[in-house]
Amino acid sequence: DVKVTQSSRYLVKRTGEKVFLECVQDMDHENMFWYRQDPGLGLRLIYFSYDVKMKEKGDIPEGYSVSREKKERFSLILESASTNQTSMYLCASSTGQEGAKLFFGSGTQLSVL
Amino acid sequence: RKEVEQDPGPFNVPEGATVAFNCTYSNSASQSFFWYRQDCRKEPKLLMSVYSSGNEDGRFTAQLNRASQYISLLIRDSKLSDSATYLCVVNRDDKIIFGKGTRLHILP
């Protein structure tokens, strides 16, 4: 079974803090993604990566950055957390051949106070 | 117009009934299609791909209508455990587009 592991299930941070969300997958997948999910807005793509050291902006990249130094790990960074970044963050991975068959981590519920 | 649209529901359906819902997509260049399932407070999981000829997986049947630009999911003999949100996903030029989901409640 593919396993996508997100480092924290729940996280509480203060406004202005730098926040790191970590994601690790164990299936040697090329593609990795970060989404946020909010009630009524569905899943929105923040950033994605098709290879090590490669990153592409998704639909809502503002206020976020990412890092992919190793194939299995994709980190999401909130440079200066704000209350409107309170959300459920979901990491996903997929193979290069079947890119739309995503395997998701269990999510991190981030609250920014 | 949103690229992928779903009726948000909820669909309240008695156990054992058959339920079907659709998802429409606006871009005729869309290439592949999927249904995902998301349980409450859990992550989305791939339920099934949708093929042009239609495909079945147990009680679940998925169909694609390219002419009218929609996909459908039919669940037969519904179980309490089918209660979830069903997300339609469309793939176009390596862009993965999620619908906002249809909520399904199976009633005992």
Coordinates of C-alpha atoms in Angstrom, one line a residue:
Chain A
D1 CA 0.0 0.0 0.0
V2 CA 1.1 3.5 -0.8
K3 CA 1.7 5.5 2.3
V4 CA 1.7 9.3 2.4
T5 CA 2.6 10.6 5.8
Q6 CA 2.0 14.1 7.1
S7 CA 4.0 15.0 10.1
S8 CA 1.1 16.4 12.2
R9 CA -2.6 15.8 12.4
Y10 CA -3.3 19.0 14.3
L11 CA -1.2 22.2 14.6
V12 CA -1.9 25.5 16.3
K13 CA 0.3 28.4 15.5
R14 CA 0.3 32.2 16.1
T15 CA 0.0 34.9 13.5
G16 CA 3.4 35.7 12.0
E17 CA 5.0 32.4 12.8
K18 CA 6.9 30.5 10.1
V19 CA 5.2 27.1 9.7
F20 CA 6.6 23.9 8.2
L21 CA 4.3 21.1 7.1
E22 CA 6.1 18.0 6.1
C23 CA 5.0 15.2 3.8
V24 CA 6.7 11.9 3.1
Q25 CA 5.7 9.2 0.6
D26 CA 7.2 5.7 0.4
M27 CA 6.3 4.6 -3.1
D28 CA 9.0 6.4 -5.1
H29 CA 6.3 8.6 -6.7
E30 CA 7.5 11.4 -9.0
N31 CA 4.6 13.8 -8.4
M32 CA 3.8 15.5 -5.1
F33 CA 1.1 18.0 -4.4
W34 CA -0.1 20.3 -1.6
Y35 CA -3.8 21.2 -1.3
R36 CA -5.9 23.0 1.2
Q37 CA -9.5 22.2 1.8
D38 CA -12.0 24.6 3.2
P39 CA -15.8 24.1 3.6
G40 CA -17.7 25.3 0.5
L41 CA -14.5 25.9 -1.4
G42 CA -13.4 22.3 -2.0
L43 CA -9.8 21.3 -2.7
R44 CA -7.5 24.0 -3.9
L45 CA -4.0 23.3 -5.3
I46 CA -1.2 25.3 -3.6
Y47 CA 1.9 23.9 -5.2
F48 CA 3.1 20.8 -6.9
S49 CA 6.3 19.1 -8.0
Y50 CA 7.0 16.6 -10.7
D51 CA 10.6 16.0 -9.7
V52 CA 13.3 16.7 -7.1
K53 CA 14.1 20.4 -6.8
M54 CA 11.3 21.2 -9.1
K55 CA 8.2 23.2 -8.1
E56 CA 5.2 24.7 -9.8
K57 CA 2.6 27.1 -8.5
G58 CA -0.9 25.9 -8.3
D59 CA -4.0 28.0 -8.1
I60 CA -3.4 29.7 -4.7
P61 CA 0.4 29.9 -4.1
E62 CA 0.4 33.3 -2.4
G63 CA 1.8 33.2 1.1
Y64 CA 3.2 29.7 0.7
S65 CA 6.5 28.2 -0.6
V66 CA 7.6 24.6 -1.0
S67 CA 10.8 22.6 -0.9
R68 CA 11.6 19.2 -2.5
E69 CA 15.2 18.3 -1.8
K70 CA 14.5 14.5 -1.9
K71 CA 12.1 12.6 -4.0
E72 CA 10.1 11.3 -1.1
R73 CA 9.7 14.5 0.8
F74 CA 7.7 17.6 -0.1
S75 CA 7.5 20.4 2.5
L76 CA 5.0 23.3 2.6
I77 CA 6.2 26.5 4.2
L78 CA 4.0 29.3 5.4
E79 CA 6.4 32.2 5.6
S80 CA 4.4 34.3 8.0
A81 CA 1.2 32.5 9.0
S82 CA -2.0 34.5 8.9
T83 CA -5.5 33.7 10.2
N84 CA -6.8 33.1 6.7
Q85 CA -4.4 30.2 6.4
T86 CA -6.4 28.3 9.0
S87 CA -7.4 25.2 7.0
M88 CA -7.0 21.5 6.4
Y89 CA -3.8 20.9 4.4
L90 CA -3.6 17.7 2.3
C91 CA -0.5 16.3 0.7
A92 CA -0.8 13.9 -2.2
S93 CA 1.5 11.9 -4.5
S94 CA 1.2 10.1 -7.8
T95 CA 3.3 8.3 -10.4
G96 CA 4.4 10.0 -13.5
Q97 CA 2.4 7.6 -15.6
E98 CA -0.9 7.9 -13.8
G99 CA -0.6 11.4 -12.6
A100 CA -4.2 11.9 -11.7
K101 CA -4.5 8.9 -9.4
L102 CA -3.6 10.7 -6.3
F103 CA -2.8 9.1 -2.9
F104 CA -3.4 11.5 -0.1
G105 CA -2.0 11.8 3.4
S106 CA -4.4 12.0 6.3
G107 CA -4.2 15.8 6.4
T108 CA -3.0 18.5 8.9
Q109 CA -5.6 20.7 10.4
L110 CA -3.8 24.0 11.0
S111 CA -5.2 26.7 13.2
V112 CA -3.6 30.1 13.1
L113 CA -4.5 32.3 16.1
Chain B
R1 CA -18.7 28.6 -15.4
K2 CA -16.7 26.3 -13.2
E3 CA -14.7 23.7 -15.0
V4 CA -16.1 20.8 -13.0
E5 CA -19.5 21.1 -11.3
Q6 CA -21.3 18.8 -9.0
D7 CA -24.6 19.0 -7.1
P8 CA -23.5 19.5 -3.5
G9 CA -26.4 17.5 -2.1
P10 CA -27.0 16.1 0.4
F11 CA -28.6 13.1 -1.1
N12 CA -30.5 11.3 1.6
V13 CA -31.2 7.8 0.4
P14 CA -32.6 4.8 2.3
E15 CA -30.4 1.8 2.7
G16 CA -30.7 -0.7 -0.1
A17 CA -31.8 1.9 -2.7
T18 CA -30.0 2.9 -5.9
V19 CA -28.6 6.3 -6.1
A20 CA -26.9 8.1 -9.0
F21 CA -25.2 11.5 -9.4
N22 CA -23.6 13.3 -12.2
C23 CA -20.7 15.6 -12.6
T24 CA -20.4 18.0 -15.6
Y25 CA -17.2 19.4 -17.1
S26 CA -16.8 22.4 -19.3
N27 CA -13.6 21.7 -21.3
S28 CA -14.1 19.2 -24.1
A29 CA -10.3 18.6 -24.1
S30 CA -10.5 16.8 -20.8
Q31 CA -8.8 13.5 -21.1
S32 CA -9.4 11.3 -18.1
F33 CA -11.9 11.1 -15.3
F34 CA -12.2 9.7 -11.8
W35 CA -14.4 9.4 -8.8
Y36 CA -12.9 9.9 -5.3
R37 CA -14.6 9.3 -2.0
Q38 CA -14.0 11.3 1.1
D39 CA -15.3 10.3 4.5
C40 CA -16.0 12.9 7.1
R41 CA -12.7 14.3 8.5
K42 CA -10.6 12.0 6.3
E43 CA -8.6 12.3 3.2
P44 CA -10.0 11.7 -0.3
K45 CA -9.4 8.2 -1.7
L46 CA -9.6 7.1 -5.3
L47 CA -12.8 5.1 -5.8
M48 CA -12.6 4.4 -9.5
S49 CA -11.5 5.6 -12.9
V50 CA -14.1 6.3 -15.5
Y51 CA -13.6 4.8 -18.9
S52 CA -15.3 5.7 -22.2
S53 CA -17.1 2.4 -22.4
G54 CA -18.3 2.6 -18.8
N55 CA -17.0 0.4 -16.0
E56 CA -18.3 -1.4 -13.0
D57 CA -16.7 -2.3 -9.7
G58 CA -19.1 -4.3 -7.6
R59 CA -22.0 -2.1 -6.7
F60 CA -20.5 0.9 -8.3
T61 CA -20.9 1.8 -12.0
A62 CA -19.2 4.8 -13.6
Q63 CA -20.1 6.2 -17.0
L64 CA -18.7 8.9 -19.3
N65 CA -20.7 10.9 -21.8
R66 CA -18.3 12.9 -23.9
A67 CA -21.0 14.3 -26.1
S68 CA -22.8 15.9 -23.2
Q69 CA -19.7 16.3 -21.1
Y70 CA -20.6 14.6 -17.9
I71 CA -19.7 11.6 -15.9
S72 CA -21.9 9.7 -13.6
L73 CA -21.7 7.4 -10.6
L74 CA -24.3 4.9 -9.8
I75 CA -24.4 3.0 -6.5
R76 CA -26.7 -0.1 -6.3
D77 CA -27.9 -1.7 -3.0
S78 CA -26.5 1.2 -1.0
K79 CA -25.0 0.5 2.4
L80 CA -24.7 2.7 5.5
S81 CA -20.9 2.7 4.8
D82 CA -21.4 4.4 1.5
S83 CA -22.2 7.6 3.3
A84 CA -19.5 10.0 2.2
T85 CA -18.7 12.9 -0.1
Y86 CA -18.0 11.8 -3.7
L87 CA -15.6 14.0 -5.6
C88 CA -15.5 14.1 -9.4
V89 CA -12.0 14.6 -10.8
V90 CA -11.1 15.6 -14.4
N91 CA -7.6 15.5 -15.8
R92 CA -6.7 17.9 -18.6
D93 CA -3.2 18.5 -19.9
D94 CA -1.8 17.2 -16.7
K95 CA -4.0 19.6 -14.7
I96 CA -6.1 17.8 -12.1
I97 CA -9.4 19.5 -11.4
F98 CA -11.5 18.5 -8.4
G99 CA -15.2 19.1 -8.2
K100 CA -16.5 20.3 -4.8
G101 CA -18.2 17.0 -4.1
T102 CA -21.6 15.5 -3.6
R103 CA -22.6 14.5 -0.1
L104 CA -24.4 11.2 0.3
H105 CA -26.2 10.1 3.4
I106 CA -27.5 6.6 3.5
L107 CA -30.4 6.3 6.0
P108 CA -31.0 3.2 8.0

